[in-house]
XYZ file of C-alpha atoms in Angstrom:
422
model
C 135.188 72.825 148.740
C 135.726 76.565 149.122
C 137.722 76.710 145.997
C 134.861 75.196 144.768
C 131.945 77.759 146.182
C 134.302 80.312 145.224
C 134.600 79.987 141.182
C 130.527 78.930 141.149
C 129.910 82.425 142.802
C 132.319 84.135 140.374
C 130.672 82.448 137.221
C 127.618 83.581 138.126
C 128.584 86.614 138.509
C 129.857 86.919 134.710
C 126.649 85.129 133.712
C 124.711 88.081 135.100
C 126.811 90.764 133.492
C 126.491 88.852 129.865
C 122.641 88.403 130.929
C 122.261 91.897 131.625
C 124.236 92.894 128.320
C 121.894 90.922 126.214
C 118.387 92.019 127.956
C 119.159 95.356 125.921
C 119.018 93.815 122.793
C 115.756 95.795 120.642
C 112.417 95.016 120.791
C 111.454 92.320 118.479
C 108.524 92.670 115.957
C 105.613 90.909 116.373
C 103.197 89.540 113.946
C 99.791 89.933 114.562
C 96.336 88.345 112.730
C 93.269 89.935 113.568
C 89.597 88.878 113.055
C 88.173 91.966 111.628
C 84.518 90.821 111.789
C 84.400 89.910 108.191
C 83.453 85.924 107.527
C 86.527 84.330 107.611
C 89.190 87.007 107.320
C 91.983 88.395 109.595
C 94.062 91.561 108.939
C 97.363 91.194 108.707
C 99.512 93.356 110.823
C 103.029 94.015 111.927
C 103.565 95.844 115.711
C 107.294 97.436 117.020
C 108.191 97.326 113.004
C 110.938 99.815 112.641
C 110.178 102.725 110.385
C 114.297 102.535 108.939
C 112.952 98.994 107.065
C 111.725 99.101 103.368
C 111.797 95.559 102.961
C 111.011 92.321 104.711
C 109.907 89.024 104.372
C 108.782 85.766 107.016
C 106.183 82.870 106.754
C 102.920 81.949 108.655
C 102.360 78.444 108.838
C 98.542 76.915 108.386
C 98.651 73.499 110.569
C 96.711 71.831 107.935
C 96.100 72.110 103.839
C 94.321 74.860 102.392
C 93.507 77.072 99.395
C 95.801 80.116 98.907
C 93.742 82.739 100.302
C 92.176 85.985 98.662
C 94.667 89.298 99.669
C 93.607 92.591 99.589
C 96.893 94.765 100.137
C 95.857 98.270 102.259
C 98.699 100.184 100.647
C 98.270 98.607 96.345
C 100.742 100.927 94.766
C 101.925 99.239 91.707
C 105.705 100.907 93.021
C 105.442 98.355 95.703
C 106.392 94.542 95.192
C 103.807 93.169 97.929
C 102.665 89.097 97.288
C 101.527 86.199 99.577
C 103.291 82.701 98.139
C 101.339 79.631 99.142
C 102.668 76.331 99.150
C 102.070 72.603 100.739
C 103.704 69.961 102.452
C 103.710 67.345 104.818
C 100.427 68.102 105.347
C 100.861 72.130 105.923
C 100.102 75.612 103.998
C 103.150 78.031 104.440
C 102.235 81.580 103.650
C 105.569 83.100 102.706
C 105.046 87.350 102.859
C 107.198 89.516 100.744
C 106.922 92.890 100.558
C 109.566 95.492 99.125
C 108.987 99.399 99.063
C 110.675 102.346 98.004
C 110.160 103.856 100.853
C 109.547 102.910 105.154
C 107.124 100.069 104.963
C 105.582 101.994 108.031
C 106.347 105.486 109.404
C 104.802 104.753 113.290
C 106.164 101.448 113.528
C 102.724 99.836 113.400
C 101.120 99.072 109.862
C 98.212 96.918 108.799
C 99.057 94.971 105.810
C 96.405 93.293 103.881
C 93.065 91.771 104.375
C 93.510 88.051 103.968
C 90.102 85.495 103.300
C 90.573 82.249 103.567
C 87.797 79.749 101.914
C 87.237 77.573 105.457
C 87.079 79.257 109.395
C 90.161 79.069 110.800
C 90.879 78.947 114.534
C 93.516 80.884 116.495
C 95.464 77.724 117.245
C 95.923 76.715 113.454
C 98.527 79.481 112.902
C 102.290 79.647 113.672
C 105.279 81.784 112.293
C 108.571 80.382 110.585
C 111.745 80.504 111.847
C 112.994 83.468 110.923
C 111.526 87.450 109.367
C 114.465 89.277 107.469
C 113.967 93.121 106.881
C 116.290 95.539 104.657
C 116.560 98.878 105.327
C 117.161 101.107 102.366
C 120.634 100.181 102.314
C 119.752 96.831 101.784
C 121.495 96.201 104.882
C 119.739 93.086 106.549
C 118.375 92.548 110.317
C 117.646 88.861 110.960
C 114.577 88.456 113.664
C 114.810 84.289 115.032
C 111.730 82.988 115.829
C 109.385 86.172 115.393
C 106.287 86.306 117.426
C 103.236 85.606 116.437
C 99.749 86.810 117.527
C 96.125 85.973 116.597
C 93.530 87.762 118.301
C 89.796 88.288 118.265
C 87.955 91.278 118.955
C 89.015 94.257 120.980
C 92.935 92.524 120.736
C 91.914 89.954 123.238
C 93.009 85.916 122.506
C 88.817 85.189 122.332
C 86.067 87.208 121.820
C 83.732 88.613 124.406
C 80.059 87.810 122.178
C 78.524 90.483 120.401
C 76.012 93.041 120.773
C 72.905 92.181 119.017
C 69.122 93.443 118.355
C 67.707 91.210 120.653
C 69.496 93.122 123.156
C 67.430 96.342 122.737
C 64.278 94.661 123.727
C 62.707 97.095 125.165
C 65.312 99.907 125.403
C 64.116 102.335 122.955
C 62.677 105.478 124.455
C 61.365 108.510 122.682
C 62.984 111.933 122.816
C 60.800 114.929 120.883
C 60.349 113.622 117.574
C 63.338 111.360 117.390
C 63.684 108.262 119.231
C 66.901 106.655 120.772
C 68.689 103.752 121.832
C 71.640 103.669 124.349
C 73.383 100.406 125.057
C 76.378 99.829 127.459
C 78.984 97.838 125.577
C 81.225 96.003 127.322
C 85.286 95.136 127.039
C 85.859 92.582 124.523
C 82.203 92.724 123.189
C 81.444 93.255 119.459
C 78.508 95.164 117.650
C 76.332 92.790 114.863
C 75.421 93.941 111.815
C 72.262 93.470 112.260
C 71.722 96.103 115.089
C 72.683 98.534 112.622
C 70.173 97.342 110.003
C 67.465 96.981 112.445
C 68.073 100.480 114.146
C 67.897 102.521 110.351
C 64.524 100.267 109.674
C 63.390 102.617 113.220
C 65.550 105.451 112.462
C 67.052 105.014 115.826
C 69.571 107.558 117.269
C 72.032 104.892 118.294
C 74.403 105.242 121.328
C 76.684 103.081 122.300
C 78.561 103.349 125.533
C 81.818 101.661 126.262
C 82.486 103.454 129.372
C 85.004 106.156 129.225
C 83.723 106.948 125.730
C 80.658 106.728 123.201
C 79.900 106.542 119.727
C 76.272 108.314 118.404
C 74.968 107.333 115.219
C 72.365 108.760 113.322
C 70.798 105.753 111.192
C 67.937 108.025 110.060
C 69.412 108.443 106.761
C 70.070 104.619 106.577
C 73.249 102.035 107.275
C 75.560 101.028 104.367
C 76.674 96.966 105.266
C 79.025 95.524 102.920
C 78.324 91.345 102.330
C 80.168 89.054 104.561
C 80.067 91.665 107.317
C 78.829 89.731 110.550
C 79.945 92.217 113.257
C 81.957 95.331 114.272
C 84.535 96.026 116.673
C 84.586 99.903 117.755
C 86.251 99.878 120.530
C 89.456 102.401 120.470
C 92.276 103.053 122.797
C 94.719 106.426 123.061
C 98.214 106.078 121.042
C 101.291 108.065 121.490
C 103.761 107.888 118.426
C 106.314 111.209 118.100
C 106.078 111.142 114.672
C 102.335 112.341 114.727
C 103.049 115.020 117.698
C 105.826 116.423 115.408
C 103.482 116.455 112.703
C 101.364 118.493 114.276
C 104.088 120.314 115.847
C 103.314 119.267 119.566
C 100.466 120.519 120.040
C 98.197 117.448 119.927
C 96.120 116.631 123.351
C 94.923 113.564 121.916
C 96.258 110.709 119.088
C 93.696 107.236 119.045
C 93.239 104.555 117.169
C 89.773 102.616 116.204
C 90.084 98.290 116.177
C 88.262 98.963 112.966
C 89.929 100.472 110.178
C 86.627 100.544 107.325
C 83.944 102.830 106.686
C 81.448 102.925 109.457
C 77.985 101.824 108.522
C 76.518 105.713 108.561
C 78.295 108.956 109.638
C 79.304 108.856 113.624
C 80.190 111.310 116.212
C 82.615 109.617 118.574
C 82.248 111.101 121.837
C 85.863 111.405 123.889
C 87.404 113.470 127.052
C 90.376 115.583 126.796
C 90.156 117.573 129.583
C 88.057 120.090 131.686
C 91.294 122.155 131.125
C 90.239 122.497 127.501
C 86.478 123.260 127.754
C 85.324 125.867 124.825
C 89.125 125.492 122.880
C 88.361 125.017 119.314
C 90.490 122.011 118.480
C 91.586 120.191 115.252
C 91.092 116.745 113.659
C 92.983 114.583 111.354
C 93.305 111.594 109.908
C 96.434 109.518 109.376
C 96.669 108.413 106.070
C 99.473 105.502 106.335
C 99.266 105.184 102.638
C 100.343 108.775 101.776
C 102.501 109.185 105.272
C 100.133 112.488 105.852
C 97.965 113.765 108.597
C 94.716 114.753 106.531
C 92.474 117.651 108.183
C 88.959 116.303 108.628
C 87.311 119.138 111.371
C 87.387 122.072 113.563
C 85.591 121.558 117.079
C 84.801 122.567 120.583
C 85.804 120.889 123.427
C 82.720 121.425 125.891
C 82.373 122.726 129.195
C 82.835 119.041 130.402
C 85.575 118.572 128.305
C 84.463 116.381 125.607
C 85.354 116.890 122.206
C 82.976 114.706 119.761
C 84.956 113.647 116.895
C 82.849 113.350 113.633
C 83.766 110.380 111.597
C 83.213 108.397 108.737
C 85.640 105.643 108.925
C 87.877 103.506 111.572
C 91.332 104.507 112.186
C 93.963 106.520 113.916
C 93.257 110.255 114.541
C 94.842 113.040 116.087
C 93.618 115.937 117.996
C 95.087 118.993 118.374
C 95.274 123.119 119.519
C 97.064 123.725 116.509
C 95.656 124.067 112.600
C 98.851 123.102 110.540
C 96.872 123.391 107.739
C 96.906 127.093 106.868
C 93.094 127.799 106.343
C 91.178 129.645 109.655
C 88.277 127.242 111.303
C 85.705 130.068 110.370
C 83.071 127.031 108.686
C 79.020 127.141 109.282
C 78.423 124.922 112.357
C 77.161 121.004 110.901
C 76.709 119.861 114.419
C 76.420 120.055 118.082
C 80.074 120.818 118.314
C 81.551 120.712 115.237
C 82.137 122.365 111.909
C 82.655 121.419 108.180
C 86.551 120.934 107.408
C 88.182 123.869 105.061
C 90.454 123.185 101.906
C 93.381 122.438 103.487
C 96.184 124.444 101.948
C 99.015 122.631 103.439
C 100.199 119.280 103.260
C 101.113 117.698 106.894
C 104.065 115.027 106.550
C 104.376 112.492 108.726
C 108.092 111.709 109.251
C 109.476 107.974 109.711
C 109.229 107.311 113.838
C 113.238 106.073 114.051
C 114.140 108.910 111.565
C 113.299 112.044 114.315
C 115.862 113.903 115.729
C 115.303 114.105 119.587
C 115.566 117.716 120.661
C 118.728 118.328 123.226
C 117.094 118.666 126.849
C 117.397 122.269 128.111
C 120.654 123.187 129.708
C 120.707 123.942 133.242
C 122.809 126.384 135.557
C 126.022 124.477 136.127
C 126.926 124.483 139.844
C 129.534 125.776 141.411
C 132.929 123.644 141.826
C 135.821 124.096 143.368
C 137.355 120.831 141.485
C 139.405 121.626 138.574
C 137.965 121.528 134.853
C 138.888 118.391 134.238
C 137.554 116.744 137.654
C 133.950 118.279 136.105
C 132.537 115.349 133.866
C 129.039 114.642 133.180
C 127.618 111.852 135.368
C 125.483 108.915 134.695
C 123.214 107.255 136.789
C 123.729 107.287 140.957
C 126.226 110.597 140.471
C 128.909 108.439 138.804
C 130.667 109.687 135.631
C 129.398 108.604 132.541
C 132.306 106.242 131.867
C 132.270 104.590 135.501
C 129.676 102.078 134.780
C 131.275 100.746 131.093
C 134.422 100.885 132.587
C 133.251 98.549 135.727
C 132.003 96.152 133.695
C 134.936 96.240 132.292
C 137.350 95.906 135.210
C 134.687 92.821 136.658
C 135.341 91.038 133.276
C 139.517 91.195 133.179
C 139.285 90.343 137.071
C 136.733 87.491 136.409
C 138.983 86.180 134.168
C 141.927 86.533 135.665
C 140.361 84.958 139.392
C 139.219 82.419 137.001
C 143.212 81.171 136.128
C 144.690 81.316 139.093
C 141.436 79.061 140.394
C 142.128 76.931 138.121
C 145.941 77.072 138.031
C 145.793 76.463 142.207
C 142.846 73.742 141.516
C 145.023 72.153 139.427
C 148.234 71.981 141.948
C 145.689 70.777 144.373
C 144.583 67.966 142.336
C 141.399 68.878 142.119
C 138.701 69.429 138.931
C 135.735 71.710 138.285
């Protein structure tokens, strides 16, 4: 019995050090489908996609027949081979996706893909992915992803939507201010906006606010709303990103990079009203727009944070943005004021590259003083973590594997003297 406890203890102990070898293993893609508040569409998107991968392809399975649906690819170069096979059987609609550039399918290793219609409503739980997604880098060298993950969400990234923000829920909420009169409603996480509080706020020329909490967006629908057909509602709520490649772009000087759940033109011109700091009141900052299609940061407006550290962000379309102290650009923000806080963009001069996210060099750390020794030179090696060298812990694992092994055949070798099996 003791020889027994004795190997179970020592093979679990190499089962956690071949666990622990494999937990490292990189971060899978996921696929995600997102209702994008048009009648029966999703946007097709792919998350943690390295930027090193120019090709790929991997199915999404329908769980029942349908037609093959309408695609609208976000990046239609005619250098790009992008197309959506459909076929049928045993009762199900695979959706194989292909897409080969010439270039990183995605330079922040997140991309929307197309717009896909279908001709019927389709719930989250009628979707599934294939076995497998293979991606080429521009090598053609392949990476095999088993069982890729899958995601279809509603509004706001959540599994189910949280309703939507409608007229009728204005009853009563418009006041007047001077000769202009307003509306400010509190949206809440998860809910959407309906078209037709847009359409009804431009028939009063309403100076709409709406109020998610830590941020706002003010629109003017004096002038009108633009809403295309099929539109039924509009998800604006936004979140703060972080991706290197757009702080490099803007050579590290950005104090803010965020990203819109809608990615189309807003119904009228917008100020989106967001903190940055109290530490930046009356800084003239800069903002641009990521343009995935051209991998470029594109200079949209000079403007000044306010004494309560708000900038507001003029905008005329969904995406990702970055803020920043720095004008890349090469033109001076010296434009007539358009706005409480902001000013008309200048020609931009220069041309702001965003670099592929895997493809940036990562800057050596500063050196430090080295402290004083008394070992010899070649006692002085760097140290991983806990003090140790920085070929203790490799070598360990090494030294537990050989001596794992070899407890394991002279357990067995005495077990079988013994007369006894495992």
């Amino acid at each position: 019995m003791k020889h027994h406890s004795s190997l179970r203890l020592l093979l679990a102990a190499l089962v956690l050090v071949f666990t622990a070898v494999t937990a490292s293993a990189a971060q899978q893609p996921c696929i995600v489908l997102k209702s994008n508040g048009m009648e029966n569409q999703y946007t097709l998107r792919l998350d943690a996609f390295q930027s090193t991968f120019e090709s790929v392809q991997f199915d999404i399975i329908v769980d029942r027949q349908i037609e093959a649906p309408k695609v609208t690819w976000r990046d239609n170069s005619p250098a790009h081979l992008q197309e959506i096979l459909t076929t049928t059987a045993e009762g199900k609609t695979t959706l194989t996706v292909i897409i080969d550039h010439l270039r990183p399918i995605t330079n922040v290793n997140s991309v929307e893909l197309a717009d896909l219609t279908f001709s019927q409503n389709l719930p989250a739980s009628a979707f599934s992915a294939g076995e497998e997604m293979i991606a080429l880098d521009k090598d053609q060298a392949e990476t095999i992803y088993r069982e890729p993950a899958l995601k279809v969400t509603g509004p706001s990234g959540s599994e189910s939507g949280g309703g939507s923000l409608g007229w009728s829920d204005a009853s009563g909420s418009i006041r007047e201010n001077g000769s202009k009169k307003t509306l400010s409603l509190r949206v809440h996480s998860g809910e959407t906006v309906g078209q037709d509080l847009f359409r009804q706020a431009a028939e009063e020329k309403l100076l709409l606010t709406l109020d998610y909490g830590s941020y706002k967006w003010i629109f003017d629908t004096s002038k009108g709303v633009s809403i295309p057909a099929g539109r039924i509602y509009y998800d604006l709520s936004a979140e703060e990103i972080s991706f290197r490649s757009l702080s490099t772009a803007v050579e590290g000087s950005d104090i803010l990079q965020l990203e819109t759940a809608y990615s189309g033109a807003l119904p009228c011109d917008a100020l989106l009203a967001w903190p940055v700091g109290e530490e930046h009141a009356g800084k003239t900052v800069y903002l641009s727009f990521y343009n995935e299609n051209e991998t470029r940061l594109e200079y949209r407006a000079s403007v000044t944070v306010t004494e309560e550290g708000i900038v507001e962000l003029p905008l005329t379309r969904g995406g990702r943005y970055v803020v920043s102290l720095r004008n890349v650009w090469g033109q001076p923000a010296n434009s007539s004021p358009v706005g409480p806080t902001q000013t008309t963009p200048p020609e931009s001069e220069a041309e702001v590259t965003v670099l592929p996210e895997d493809q940036l060099v990562t800057p050596p750390e500063p050196s430090e003083p080295e402290p004083v020794s008394s070992l010899p030179p070649e006692a002085e090696e760097d140290t991983g973590s806990g003090g140790l060298p920085g070929w203790a812990l490799p070598l360990a694992g090494l030294l537990v594997l050989i001596a794992g092994g070899t407890a394991l055949f002279f357990q067995l070798r005495a077990g079988k003297d013994g007369g006894y099996n495992i």
